[in-house]
Coordinates of C-alpha atoms in Angstrom, one line a residue:
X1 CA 36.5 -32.3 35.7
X2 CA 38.8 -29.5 35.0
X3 CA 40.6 -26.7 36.9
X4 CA 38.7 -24.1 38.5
X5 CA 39.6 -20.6 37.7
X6 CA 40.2 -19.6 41.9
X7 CA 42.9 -22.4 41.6
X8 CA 44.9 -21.0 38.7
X9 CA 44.8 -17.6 40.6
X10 CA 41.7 -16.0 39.2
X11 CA 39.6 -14.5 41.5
X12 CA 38.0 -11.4 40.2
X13 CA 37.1 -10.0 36.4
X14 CA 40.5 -9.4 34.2
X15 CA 38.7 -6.7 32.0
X16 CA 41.2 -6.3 29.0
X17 CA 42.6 -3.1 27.4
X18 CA 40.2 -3.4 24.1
X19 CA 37.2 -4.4 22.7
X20 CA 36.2 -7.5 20.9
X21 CA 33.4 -8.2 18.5
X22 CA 32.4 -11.4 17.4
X23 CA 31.0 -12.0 14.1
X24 CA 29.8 -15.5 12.3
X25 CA 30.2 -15.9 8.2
X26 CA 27.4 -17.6 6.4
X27 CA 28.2 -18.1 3.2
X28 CA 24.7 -17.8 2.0
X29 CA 26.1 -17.0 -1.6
X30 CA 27.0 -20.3 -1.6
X31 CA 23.6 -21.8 -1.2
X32 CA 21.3 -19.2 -3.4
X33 CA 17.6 -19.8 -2.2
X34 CA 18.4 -22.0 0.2
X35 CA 16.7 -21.5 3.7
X36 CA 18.7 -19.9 5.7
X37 CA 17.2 -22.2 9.0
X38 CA 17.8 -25.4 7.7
X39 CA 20.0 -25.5 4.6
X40 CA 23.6 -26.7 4.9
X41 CA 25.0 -23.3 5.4
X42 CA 24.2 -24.1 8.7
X43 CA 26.5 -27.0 8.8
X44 CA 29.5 -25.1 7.2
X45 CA 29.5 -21.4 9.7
X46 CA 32.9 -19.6 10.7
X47 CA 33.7 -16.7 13.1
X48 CA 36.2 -14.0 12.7
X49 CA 37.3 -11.4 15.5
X50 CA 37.9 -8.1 15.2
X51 CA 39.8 -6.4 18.0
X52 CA 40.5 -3.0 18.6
X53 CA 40.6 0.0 21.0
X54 CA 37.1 1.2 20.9
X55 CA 33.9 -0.7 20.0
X56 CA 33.4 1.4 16.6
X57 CA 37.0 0.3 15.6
X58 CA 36.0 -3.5 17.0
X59 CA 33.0 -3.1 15.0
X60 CA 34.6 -2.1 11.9
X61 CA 37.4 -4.6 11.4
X62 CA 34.7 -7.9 12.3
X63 CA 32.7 -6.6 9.6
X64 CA 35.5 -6.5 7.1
X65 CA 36.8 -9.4 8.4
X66 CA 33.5 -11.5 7.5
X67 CA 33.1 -9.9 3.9
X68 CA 30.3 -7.9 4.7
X69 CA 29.0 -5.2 2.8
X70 CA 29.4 -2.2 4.5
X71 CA 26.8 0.7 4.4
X72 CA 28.6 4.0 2.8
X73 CA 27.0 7.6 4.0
X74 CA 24.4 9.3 2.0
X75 CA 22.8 5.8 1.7
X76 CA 19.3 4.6 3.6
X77 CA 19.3 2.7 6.9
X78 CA 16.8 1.0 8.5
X79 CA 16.0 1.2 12.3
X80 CA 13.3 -1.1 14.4
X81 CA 13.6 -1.8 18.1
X82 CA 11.3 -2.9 20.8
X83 CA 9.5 -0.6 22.8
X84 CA 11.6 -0.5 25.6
X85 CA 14.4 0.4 23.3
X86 CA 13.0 3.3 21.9
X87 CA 13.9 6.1 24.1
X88 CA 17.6 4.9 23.7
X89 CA 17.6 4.7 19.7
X90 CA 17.4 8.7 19.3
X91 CA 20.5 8.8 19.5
X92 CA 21.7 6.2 17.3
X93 CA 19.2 7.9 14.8
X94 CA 21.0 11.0 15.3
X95 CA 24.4 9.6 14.8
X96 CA 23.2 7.5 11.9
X97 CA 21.6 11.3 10.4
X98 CA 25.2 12.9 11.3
X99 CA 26.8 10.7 9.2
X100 CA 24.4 11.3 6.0
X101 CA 22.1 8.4 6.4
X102 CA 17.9 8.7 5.2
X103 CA 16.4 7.0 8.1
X104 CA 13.9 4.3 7.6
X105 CA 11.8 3.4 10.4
X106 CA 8.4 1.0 11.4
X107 CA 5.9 3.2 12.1
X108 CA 6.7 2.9 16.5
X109 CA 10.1 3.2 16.4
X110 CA 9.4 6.3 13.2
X111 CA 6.8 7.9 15.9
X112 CA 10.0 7.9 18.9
X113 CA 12.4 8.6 16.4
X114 CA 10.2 11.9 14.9
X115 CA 9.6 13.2 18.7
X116 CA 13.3 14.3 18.8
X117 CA 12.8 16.1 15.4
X118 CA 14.7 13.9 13.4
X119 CA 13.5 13.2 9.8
X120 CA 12.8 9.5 9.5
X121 CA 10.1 7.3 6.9
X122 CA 8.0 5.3 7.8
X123 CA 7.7 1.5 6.3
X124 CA 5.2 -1.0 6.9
X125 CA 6.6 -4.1 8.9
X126 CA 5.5 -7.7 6.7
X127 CA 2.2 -8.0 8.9
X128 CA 0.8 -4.9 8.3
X129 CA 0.6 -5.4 4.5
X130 CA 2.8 -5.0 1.0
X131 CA 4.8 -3.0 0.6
X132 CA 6.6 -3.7 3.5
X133 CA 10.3 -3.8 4.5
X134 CA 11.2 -6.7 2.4
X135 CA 10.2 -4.9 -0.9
X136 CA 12.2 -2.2 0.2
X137 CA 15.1 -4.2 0.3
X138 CA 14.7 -6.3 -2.9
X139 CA 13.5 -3.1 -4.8
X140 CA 17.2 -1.8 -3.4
X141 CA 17.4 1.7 -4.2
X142 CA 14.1 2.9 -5.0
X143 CA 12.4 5.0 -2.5
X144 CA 10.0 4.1 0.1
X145 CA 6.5 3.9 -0.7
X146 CA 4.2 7.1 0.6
X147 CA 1.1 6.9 -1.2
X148 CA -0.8 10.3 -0.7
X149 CA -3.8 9.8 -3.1
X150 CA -6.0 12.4 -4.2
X151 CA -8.4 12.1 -6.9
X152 CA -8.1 14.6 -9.9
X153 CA -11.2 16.7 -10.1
X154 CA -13.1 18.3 -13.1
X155 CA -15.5 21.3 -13.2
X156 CA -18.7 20.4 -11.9
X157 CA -21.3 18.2 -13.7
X158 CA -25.2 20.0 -14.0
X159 CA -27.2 19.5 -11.6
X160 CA -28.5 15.6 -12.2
X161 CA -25.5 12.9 -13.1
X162 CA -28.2 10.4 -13.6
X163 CA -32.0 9.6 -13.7
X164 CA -33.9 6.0 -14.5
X165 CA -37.3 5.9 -15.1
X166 CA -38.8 2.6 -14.3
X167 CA -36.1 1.2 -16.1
X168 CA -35.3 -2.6 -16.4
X169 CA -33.0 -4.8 -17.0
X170 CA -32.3 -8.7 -17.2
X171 CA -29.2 -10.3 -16.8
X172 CA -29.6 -14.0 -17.2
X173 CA -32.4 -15.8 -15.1
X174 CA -31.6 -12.3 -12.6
X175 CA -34.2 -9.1 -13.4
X176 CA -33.7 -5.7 -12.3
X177 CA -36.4 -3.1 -12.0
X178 CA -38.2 -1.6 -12.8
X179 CA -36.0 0.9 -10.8
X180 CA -37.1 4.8 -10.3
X181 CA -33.2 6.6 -9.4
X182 CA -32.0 9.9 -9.7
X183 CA -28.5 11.0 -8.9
X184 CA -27.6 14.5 -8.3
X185 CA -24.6 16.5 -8.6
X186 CA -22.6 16.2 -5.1
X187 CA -24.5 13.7 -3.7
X188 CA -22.3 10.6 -1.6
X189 CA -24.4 7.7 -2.7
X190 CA -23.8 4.2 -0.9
X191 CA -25.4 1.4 -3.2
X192 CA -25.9 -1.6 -0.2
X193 CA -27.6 -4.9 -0.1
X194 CA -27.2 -8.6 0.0
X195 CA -24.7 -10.6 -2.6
X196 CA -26.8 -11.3 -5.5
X197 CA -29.4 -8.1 -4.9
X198 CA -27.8 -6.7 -8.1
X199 CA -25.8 -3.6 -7.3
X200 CA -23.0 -3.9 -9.4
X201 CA -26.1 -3.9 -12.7
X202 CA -27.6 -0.8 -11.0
X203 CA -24.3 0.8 -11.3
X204 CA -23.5 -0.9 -14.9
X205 CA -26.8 0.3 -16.0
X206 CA -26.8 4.0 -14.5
X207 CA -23.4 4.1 -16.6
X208 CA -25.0 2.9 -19.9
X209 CA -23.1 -0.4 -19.9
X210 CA -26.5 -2.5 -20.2
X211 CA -29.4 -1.9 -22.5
X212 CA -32.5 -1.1 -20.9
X213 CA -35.4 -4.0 -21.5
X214 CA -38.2 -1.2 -20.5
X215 CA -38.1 2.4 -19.2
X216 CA -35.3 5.3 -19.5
X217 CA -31.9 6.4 -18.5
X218 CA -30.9 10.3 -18.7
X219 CA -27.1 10.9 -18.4
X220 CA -26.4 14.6 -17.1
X221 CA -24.3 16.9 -19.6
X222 CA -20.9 17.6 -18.1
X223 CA -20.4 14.5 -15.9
X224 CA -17.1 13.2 -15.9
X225 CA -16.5 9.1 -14.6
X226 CA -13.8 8.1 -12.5
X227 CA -14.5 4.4 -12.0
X228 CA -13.0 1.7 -10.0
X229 CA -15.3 -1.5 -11.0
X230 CA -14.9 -5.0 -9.4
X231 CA -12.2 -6.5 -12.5
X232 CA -10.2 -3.5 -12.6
X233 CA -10.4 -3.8 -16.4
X234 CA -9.9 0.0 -17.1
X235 CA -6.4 -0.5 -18.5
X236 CA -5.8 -2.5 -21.5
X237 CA -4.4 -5.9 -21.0
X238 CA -2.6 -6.7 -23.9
X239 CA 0.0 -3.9 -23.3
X240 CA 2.7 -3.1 -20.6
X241 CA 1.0 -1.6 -17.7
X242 CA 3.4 1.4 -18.4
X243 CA 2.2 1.6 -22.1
X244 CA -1.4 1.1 -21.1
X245 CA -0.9 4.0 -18.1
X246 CA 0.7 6.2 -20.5
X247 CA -1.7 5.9 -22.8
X248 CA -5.2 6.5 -20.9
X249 CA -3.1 9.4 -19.0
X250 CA -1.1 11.1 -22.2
X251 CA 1.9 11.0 -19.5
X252 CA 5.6 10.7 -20.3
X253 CA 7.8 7.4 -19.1
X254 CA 9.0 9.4 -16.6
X255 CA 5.9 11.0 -15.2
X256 CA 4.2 7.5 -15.1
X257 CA 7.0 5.8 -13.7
X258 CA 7.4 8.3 -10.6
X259 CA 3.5 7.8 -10.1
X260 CA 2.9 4.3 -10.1
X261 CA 5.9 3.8 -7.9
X262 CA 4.0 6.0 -5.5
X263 CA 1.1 3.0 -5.4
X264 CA 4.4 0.3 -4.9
X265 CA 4.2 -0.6 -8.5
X266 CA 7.8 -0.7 -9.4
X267 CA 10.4 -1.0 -12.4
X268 CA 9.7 -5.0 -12.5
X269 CA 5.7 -4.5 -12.8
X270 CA 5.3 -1.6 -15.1
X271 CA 6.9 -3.6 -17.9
X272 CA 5.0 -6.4 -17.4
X273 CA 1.4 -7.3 -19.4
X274 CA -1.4 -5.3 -17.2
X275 CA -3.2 -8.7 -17.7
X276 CA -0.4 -10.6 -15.4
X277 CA -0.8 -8.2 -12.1
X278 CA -1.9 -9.4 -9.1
X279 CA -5.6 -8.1 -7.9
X280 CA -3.9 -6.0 -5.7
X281 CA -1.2 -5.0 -8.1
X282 CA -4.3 -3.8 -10.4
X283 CA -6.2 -2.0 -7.9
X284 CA -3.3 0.1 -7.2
X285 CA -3.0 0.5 -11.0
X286 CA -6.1 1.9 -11.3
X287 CA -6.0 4.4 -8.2
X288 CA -3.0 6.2 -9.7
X289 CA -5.2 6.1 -12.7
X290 CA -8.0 7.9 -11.1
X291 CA -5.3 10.2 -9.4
X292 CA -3.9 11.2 -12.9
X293 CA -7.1 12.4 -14.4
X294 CA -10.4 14.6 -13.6
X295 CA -13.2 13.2 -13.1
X296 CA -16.7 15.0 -10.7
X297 CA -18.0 11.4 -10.4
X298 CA -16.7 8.7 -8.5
X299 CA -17.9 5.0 -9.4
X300 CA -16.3 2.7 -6.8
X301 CA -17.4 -1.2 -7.1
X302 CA -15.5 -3.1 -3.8
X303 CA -13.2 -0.3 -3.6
X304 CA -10.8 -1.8 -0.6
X305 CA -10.6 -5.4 -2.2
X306 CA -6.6 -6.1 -2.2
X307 CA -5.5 -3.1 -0.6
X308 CA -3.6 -3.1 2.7
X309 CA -4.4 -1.0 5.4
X310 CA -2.3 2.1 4.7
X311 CA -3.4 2.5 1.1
X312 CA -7.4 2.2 2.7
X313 CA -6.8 5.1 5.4
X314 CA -5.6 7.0 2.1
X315 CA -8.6 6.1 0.1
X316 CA -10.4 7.2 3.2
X317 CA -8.9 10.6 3.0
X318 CA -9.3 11.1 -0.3
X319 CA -12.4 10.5 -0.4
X320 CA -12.9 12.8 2.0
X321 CA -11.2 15.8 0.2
X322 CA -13.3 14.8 -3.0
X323 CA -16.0 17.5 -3.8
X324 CA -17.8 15.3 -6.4
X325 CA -20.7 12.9 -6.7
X326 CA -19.7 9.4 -5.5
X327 CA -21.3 6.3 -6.0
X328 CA -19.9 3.4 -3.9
X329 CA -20.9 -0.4 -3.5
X330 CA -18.5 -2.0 -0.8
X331 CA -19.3 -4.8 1.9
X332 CA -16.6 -2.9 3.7
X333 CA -18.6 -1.5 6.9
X334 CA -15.6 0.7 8.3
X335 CA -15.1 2.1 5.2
X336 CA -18.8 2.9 4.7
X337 CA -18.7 4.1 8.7
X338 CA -15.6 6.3 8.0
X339 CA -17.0 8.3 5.0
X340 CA -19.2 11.1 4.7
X341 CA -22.4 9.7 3.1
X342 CA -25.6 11.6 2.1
X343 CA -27.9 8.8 1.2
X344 CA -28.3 5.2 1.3
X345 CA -30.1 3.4 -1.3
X346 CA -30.9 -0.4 -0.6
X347 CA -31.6 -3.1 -3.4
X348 CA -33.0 -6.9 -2.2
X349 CA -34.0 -9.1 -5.5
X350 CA -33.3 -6.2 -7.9
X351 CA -35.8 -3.7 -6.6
X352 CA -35.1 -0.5 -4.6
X353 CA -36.4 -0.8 -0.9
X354 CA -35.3 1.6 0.8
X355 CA -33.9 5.5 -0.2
X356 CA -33.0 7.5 2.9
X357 CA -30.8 10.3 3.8
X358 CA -27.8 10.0 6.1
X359 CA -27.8 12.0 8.9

């Protein structure tokens, strides 16, 4: 069926004077939101050629060909390649730097990329947790997210943040107490037990948000909150989360604008109600919060719920770096393996059973 090519004379390679480059036209704008698998886009493809005497120039007139967009210097460009490719994409990098280009790379090709000394960011592939590449792209030209999060310090408290005397509290059918606590200045406190043994009270109480039914609470002179509690209610709802930021922090649009894009909270979510983030869209909130102003006391509630993995190796860090007292209640185990703890205190059925040292 057919003629073979050793028939019609054709017995080795004919390998022509210029290059060729192939490229297909999907006329996605077509067919807005329409999957790009299955949708009838599919069903209605072209190709054009481009042809010309090196690849670049190839290269060049397929893309103009096709209506593409083409990428002008001075701009961003994204690189990620397997890890066999790696060694071989230095020098695309290079090129791609030599022609004015930021480089933006996943963190393995960033790490190959960064060996040969060229400048590259890194951006988190859609696996490894928001923001990734794909809110790079729909944000369009706002920066990369690099979160480096430190907590703003104030002088140091006296020498006791807090002390209950056989205090007690109820909360419902649920009692706590009567509870014998003090809290001093410095100490890294990690508030543990079983759901239900009332940790969250214990904190809510120790920061005067529950009337004692018996006993006494002392706050130190001096002490300064920072708090991160389990609703991430410290910003008022009813406003824009830029309003409500701008107004806990005294900061100007600008100021609060180039911070909370540092927690991936960008131009579309700062005007929005704070009451309409997402969980994770709050938390973040609330970190730049807690970066913005001093505080020598630390009061984290669940501290890694809705956070991806890069922004808990920050909080790890920056917790770290913090020379204040903290008081953390997390079910997190890494996190409470990773930090730097003093003392554990342990609550089952709203009573203290256990106060130890760590270490």
């Amino acid at each position: 069926a057919g003629i073979s090519l050793k028939s019609q004379g054709f017995e080795k390679e004919i390998i022509p004077p210029y290059f060729s480059v192939k490229e297909a036209v999907f006329p996605f704008r077509k067919f807005p939101g329409v999957d790009t698998i299955l949708g009838p886009e599919m069903k209605s493809t072209g190709e054009v050629m481009g042809v010309g005497n090196n690849f670049g120039e190839a290269f060049l007139k397929s893309q103009l060909a096709s209506s593409s967009e083409l990428p002008k210097p001075g701009g961003r460009a994204f690189v990620s390649v397997r890890s066999s490719d790696r060694e071989a994409v230095i020098e695309l990098a290079q090129a791609l730097r030599d022609l004015g280009f930021n480089l933006v790379a996943t963190r393995g090709t960033a790490l190959a990329i960064e060996s040969a000394g060229i400048p590259v960011a890194v951006v988190n592939k859609v696996k490894e947790g928001r923001p990734h590449i794909v809110d790079m792209i729909k944000n369009g030209a706002r920066e990369a997210w690099h979160l480096r999060l430190t907590f703003g310090e104030s002088a140091r408290s006296g020498d006791v943040v807090v002390r209950l005397t056989k205090a007690m509290v109820s909360n419902g059918a649920f009692e706590l107490g009567p509870i014998d606590l003090t809290i001093g200045a410095g100490e890294r406190v990690a508030i543990v037990g079983g759901n239900g043994s009332g940790k969250t009270t214990l904190l809510d109480t120790m920061l005067g948000r529950r009337d004692l039914d018996a006993g006494d609470r002392w706050f130190g002179p001096g002490v300064v909150v920072g708090e991160l509690e389990q609703r991430r209610v410290q910003l008022d709802d009813g406003e824009s989360l830029l309003d409500a930021f701008m107004a806990a922090t005294a900061m100007t649009i600008p100021e609060a604008r180039t911070l909370l894009a540092k927690f991936g909270i960008g131009a579309n979510e700062v005007t929005r109600p704070t009451g309409s983030l997402s969980p994770g869209e709050r938390t973040r909130a609330v970190l730049a919060l807690l970066m913005a102003t001093g505080t020598n006391c630390l009061v984290l509630d669940e501290p890694t719920n809705h956070l991806d993995l890069q922004a808990i190796e920050q909080l790890e860090t920056a917790l770290e770096s913090f020379n204040g007292t903290v008081l953390i209640v997390t079910h997190d185990r890494e996190l409470l393996q990773s930090m730097r703890l003093t003392r554990t205190v342990r609550l089952d059925a709203g009573k203290i059973v256990d106060d130890a040292p760590v270490g």
